Short mmCIF file of C-alpha atoms in Angstrom, two decimals:
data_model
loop_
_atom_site.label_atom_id
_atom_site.label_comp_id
_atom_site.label_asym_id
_atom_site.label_seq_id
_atom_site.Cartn_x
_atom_site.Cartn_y
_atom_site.Cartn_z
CA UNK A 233 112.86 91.86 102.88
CA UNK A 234 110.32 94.21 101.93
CA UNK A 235 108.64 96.52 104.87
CA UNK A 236 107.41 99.35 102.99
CA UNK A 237 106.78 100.30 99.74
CA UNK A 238 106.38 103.14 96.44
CA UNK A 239 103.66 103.37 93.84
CA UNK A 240 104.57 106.54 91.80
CA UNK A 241 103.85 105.71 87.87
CA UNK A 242 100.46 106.98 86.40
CA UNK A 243 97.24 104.63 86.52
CA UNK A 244 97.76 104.10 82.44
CA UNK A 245 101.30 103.20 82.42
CA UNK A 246 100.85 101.01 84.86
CA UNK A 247 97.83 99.57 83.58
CA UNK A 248 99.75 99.07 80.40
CA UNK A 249 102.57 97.30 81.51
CA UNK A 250 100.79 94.77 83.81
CA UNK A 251 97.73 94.15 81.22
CA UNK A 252 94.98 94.31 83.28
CA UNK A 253 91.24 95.23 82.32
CA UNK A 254 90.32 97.66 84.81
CA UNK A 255 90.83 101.15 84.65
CA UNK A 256 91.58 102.16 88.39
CA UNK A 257 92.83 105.45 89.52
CA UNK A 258 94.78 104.52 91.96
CA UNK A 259 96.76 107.71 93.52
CA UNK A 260 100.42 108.31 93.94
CA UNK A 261 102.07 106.28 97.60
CA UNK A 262 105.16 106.92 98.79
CA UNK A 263 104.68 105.03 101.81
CA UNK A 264 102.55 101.60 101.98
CA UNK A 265 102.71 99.65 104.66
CA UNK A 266 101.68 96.10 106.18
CA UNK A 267 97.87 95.50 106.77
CA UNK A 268 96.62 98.26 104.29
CA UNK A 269 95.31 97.34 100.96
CA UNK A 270 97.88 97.19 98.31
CA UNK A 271 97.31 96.41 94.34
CA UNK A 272 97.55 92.94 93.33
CA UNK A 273 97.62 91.78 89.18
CA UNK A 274 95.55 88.32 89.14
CA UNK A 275 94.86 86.45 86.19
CA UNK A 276 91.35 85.22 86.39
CA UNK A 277 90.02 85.14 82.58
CA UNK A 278 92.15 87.68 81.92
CA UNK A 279 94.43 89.66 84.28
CA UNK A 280 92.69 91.84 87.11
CA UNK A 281 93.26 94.67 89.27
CA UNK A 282 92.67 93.74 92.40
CA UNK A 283 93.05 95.81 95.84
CA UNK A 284 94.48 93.25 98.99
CA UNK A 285 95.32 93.83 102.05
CA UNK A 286 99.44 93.33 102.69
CA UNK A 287 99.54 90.38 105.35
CA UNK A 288 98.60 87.22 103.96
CA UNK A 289 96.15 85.12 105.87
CA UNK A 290 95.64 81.55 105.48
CA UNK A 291 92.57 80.03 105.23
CA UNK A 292 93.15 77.64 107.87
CA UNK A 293 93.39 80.65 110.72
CA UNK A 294 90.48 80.75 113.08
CA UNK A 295 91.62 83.66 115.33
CA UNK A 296 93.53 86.48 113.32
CA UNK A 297 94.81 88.26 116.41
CA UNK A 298 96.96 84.94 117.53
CA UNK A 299 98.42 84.82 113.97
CA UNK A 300 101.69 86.51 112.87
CA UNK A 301 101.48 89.16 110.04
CA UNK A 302 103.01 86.79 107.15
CA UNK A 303 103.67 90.53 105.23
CA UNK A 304 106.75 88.54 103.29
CA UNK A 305 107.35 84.43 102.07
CA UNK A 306 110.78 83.13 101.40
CA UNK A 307 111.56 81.40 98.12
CA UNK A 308 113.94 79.33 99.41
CA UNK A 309 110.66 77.61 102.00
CA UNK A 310 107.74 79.08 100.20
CA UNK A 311 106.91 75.23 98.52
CA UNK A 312 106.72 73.48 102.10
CA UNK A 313 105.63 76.08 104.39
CA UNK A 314 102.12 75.58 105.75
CA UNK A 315 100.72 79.25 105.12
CA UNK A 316 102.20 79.53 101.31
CA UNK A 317 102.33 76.31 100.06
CA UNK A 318 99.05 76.02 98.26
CA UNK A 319 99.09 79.50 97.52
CA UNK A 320 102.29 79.81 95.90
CA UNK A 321 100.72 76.53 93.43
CA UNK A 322 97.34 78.23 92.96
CA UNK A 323 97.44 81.66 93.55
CA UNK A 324 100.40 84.02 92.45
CA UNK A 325 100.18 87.36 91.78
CA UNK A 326 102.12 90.97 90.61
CA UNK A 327 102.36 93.80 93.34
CA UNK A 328 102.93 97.00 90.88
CA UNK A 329 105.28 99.55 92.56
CA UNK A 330 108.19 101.77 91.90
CA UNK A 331 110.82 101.37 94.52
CA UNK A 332 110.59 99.96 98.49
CA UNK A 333 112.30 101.22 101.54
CA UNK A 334 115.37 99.28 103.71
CA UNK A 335 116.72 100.45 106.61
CA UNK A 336 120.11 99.96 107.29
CA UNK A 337 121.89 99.52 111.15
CA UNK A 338 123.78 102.76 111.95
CA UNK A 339 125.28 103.78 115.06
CA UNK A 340 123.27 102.19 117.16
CA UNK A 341 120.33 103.04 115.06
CA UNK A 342 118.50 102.73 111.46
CA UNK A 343 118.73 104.96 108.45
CA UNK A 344 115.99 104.60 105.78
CA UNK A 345 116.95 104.15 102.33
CA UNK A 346 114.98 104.27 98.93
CA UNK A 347 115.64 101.42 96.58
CA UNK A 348 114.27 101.79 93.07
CA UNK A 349 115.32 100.02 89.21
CA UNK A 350 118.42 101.63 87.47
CA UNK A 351 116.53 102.73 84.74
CA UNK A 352 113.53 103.67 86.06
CA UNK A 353 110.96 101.71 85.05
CA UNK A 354 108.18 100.06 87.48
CA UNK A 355 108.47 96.72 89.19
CA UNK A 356 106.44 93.30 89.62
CA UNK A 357 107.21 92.18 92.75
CA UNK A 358 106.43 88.35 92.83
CA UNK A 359 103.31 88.07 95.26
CA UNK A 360 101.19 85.07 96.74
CA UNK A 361 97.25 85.62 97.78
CA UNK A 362 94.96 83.63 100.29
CA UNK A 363 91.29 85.17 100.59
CA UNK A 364 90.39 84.52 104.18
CA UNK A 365 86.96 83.87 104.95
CA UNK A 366 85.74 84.81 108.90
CA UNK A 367 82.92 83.04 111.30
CA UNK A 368 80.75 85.64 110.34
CA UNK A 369 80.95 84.89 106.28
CA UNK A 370 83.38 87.88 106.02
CA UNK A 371 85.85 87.42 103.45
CA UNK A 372 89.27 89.38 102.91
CA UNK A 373 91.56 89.31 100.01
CA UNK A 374 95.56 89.03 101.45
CA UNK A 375 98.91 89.31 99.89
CA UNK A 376 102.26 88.69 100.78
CA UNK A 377 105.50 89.78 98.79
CA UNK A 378 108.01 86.59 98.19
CA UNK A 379 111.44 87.53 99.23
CA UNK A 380 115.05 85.98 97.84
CA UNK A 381 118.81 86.00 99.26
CA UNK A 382 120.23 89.28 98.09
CA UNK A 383 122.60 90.34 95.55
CA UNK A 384 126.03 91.23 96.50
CA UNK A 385 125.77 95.16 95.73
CA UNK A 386 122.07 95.13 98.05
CA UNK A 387 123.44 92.90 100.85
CA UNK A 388 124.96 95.97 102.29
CA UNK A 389 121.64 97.50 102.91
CA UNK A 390 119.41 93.58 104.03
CA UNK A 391 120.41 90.48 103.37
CA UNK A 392 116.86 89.65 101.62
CA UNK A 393 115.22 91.40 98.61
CA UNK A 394 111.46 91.14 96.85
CA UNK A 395 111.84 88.81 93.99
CA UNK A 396 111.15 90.89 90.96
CA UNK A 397 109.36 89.43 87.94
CA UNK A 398 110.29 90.65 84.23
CA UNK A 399 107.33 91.87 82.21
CA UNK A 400 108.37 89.09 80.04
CA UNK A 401 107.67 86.13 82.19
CA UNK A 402 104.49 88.09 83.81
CA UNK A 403 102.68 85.39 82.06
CA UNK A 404 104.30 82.39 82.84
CA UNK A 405 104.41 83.59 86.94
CA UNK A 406 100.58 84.42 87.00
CA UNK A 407 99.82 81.51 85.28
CA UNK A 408 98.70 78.94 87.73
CA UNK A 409 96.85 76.28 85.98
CA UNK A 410 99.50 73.56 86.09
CA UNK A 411 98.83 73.52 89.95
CA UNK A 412 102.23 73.14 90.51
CA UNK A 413 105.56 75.56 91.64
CA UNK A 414 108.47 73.92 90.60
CA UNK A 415 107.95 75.20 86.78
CA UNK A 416 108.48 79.01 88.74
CA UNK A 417 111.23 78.57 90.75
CA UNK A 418 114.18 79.88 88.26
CA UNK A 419 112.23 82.91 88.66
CA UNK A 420 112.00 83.46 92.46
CA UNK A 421 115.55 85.70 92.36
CA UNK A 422 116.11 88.89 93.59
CA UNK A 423 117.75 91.08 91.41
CA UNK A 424 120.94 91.07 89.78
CA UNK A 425 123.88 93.20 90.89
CA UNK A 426 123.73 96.81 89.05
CA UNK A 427 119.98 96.81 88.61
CA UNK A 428 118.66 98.89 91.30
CA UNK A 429 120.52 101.92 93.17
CA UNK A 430 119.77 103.77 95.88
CA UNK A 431 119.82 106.76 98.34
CA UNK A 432 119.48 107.81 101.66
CA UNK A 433 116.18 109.53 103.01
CA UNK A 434 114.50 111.07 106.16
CA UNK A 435 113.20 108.96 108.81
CA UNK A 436 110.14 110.84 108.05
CA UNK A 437 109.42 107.51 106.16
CA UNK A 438 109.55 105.69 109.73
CA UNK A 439 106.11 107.11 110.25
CA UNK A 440 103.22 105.76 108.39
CA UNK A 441 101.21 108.13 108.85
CA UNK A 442 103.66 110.30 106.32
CA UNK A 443 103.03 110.20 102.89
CA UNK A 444 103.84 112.55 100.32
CA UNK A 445 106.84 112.91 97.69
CA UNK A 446 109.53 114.29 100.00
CA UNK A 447 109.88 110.46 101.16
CA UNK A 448 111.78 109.69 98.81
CA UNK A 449 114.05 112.32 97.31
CA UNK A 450 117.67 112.37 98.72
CA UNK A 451 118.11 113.87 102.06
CA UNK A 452 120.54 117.25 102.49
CA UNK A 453 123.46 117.07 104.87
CA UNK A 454 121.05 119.57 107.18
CA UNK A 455 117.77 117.14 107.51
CA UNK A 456 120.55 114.30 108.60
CA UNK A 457 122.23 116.43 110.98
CA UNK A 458 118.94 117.49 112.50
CA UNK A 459 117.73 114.11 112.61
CA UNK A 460 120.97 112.51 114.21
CA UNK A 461 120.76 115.62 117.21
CA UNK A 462 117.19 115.34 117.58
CA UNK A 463 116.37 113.60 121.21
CA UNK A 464 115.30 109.91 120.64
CA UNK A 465 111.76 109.10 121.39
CA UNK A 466 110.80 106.37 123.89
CA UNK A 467 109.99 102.96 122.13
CA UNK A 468 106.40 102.02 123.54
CA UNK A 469 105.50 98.51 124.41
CA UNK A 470 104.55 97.12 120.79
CA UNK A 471 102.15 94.16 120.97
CA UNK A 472 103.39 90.96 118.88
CA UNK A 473 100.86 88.14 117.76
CA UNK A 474 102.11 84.59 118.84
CA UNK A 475 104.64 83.14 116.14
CA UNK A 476 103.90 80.41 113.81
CA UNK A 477 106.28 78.27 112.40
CA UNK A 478 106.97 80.51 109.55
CA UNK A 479 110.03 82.03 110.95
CA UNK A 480 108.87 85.20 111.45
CA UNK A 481 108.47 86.64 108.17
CA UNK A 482 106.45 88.78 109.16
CA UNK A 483 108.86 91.10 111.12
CA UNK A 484 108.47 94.05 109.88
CA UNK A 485 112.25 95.54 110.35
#
């Protein structure tokens, strides 16, 4: 699945490779995270920039805070599931970014790993939108990433992966005027095996709060030892909205 995520490449490069209009300067993350606004590539009369905020909301919801945080859709349900079905006909969109974050089970415990392309370059992620619109006329733009069975080499890491879209069939995913899903389906995949690597980091990343580039460079031998000695912190009660029948997707580890 897809918890937390990179946007490293400059404004122009990315603006390049997606197509869009605008001309945003949107700064450097190493560390996005559910329920803040993310970028989002429409395609409106043209493709957009758009900013969203990363835990889609159906229209249908009347009270937010008894709704699960839907921060990721499964491709293999996405067509019949009550909170994505319409969207994933009418209203698909690109999430730019440069690598994501998994944490893998370890002695009792997670490690936090950085997950980027082979080669490099930025990444789509496939995305659906729903803009929710309150009591009080308040409207709010919301994404969710769509997530795929993964790949033999990334299994050891999570089981599920974002579905990544090729610039060449950017098009053809935004395109949504057939009304229709089944004609995008071949391309709800995660990756294949080889294409993205990956690397340990510090569990600096656990905390959203941190967010500069030392999140994701390798960690040393010393910042793991430290970090496997240092005295675990008492989990505090966490809140959890009442589950829908979308299996929990929105879990965030």
């Amino acid at each position: 699945m897809c918890g937390r995520f990179v946007i490293t490449s400059a404004p122009e490069a990315l603006r390049q490779l997606f197509g869009y209009l605008e001309q945003p300067n949107f700064p450097p993350r190493y560390n996005l995270a559910p329920t803040q606004p993310i970028p989002a590539v429409v395609s409106e009369n043209g493709r957009h920039f758009r900013l969203m905020r990363w835990g889609l909301r159906p229209a249908w919801v009347k009270d937010p805070r008894k709704f699960t945080l839907l921060i990721n859709a499964r491709a293999e349900t996405i067509k019949e599931k009550p909170a994505f079905k319409n969207a994933i006909r009418r209203r698909r969109c690109l999430i730019p970014a440069d690598g994501y974050y998994e944490w893998q089970s370890f002695g009792g415990g997670k490690r936090p790993y950085f997950i980027h392309r082979r080669d490099g370059r930025p990444i789509g992620f496939a995305g659906v939108t729903e803009t929710w619109i309150g009591s009080n006329g308040e409207e709010v733009d919301t994404v969710a990433i769509v997530t795929a069975p993964a790949s033999a080499d990334l299994a050891v890491l999570h089981h599920r992966v974002p579905v990544t879209i090729d610039a060449r069939d950017f098009e053809f995913w935004l395109d949504c005027r057939s009304d229709e899903a089944d004609t995008v389906t071949p391309l709800m995949r995660g990756p294949e095996v080889g294409e993205f690597v990956w690397h340990e980091v510090s569990m600096r990343v656990n905390h959203v709060a941190n967010d500069d580039a030392q999140l994701i460079l390798p960690i040393t031998d010393e910042q793991r030892e430290a970090e496997q000695t240092r005295p675990a912190k008492r989990a505090s009660p966490r809140k959890t909205a009442a589950a829908d029948s979308d299996d929990g997707q929105g879990s965030l580890f």
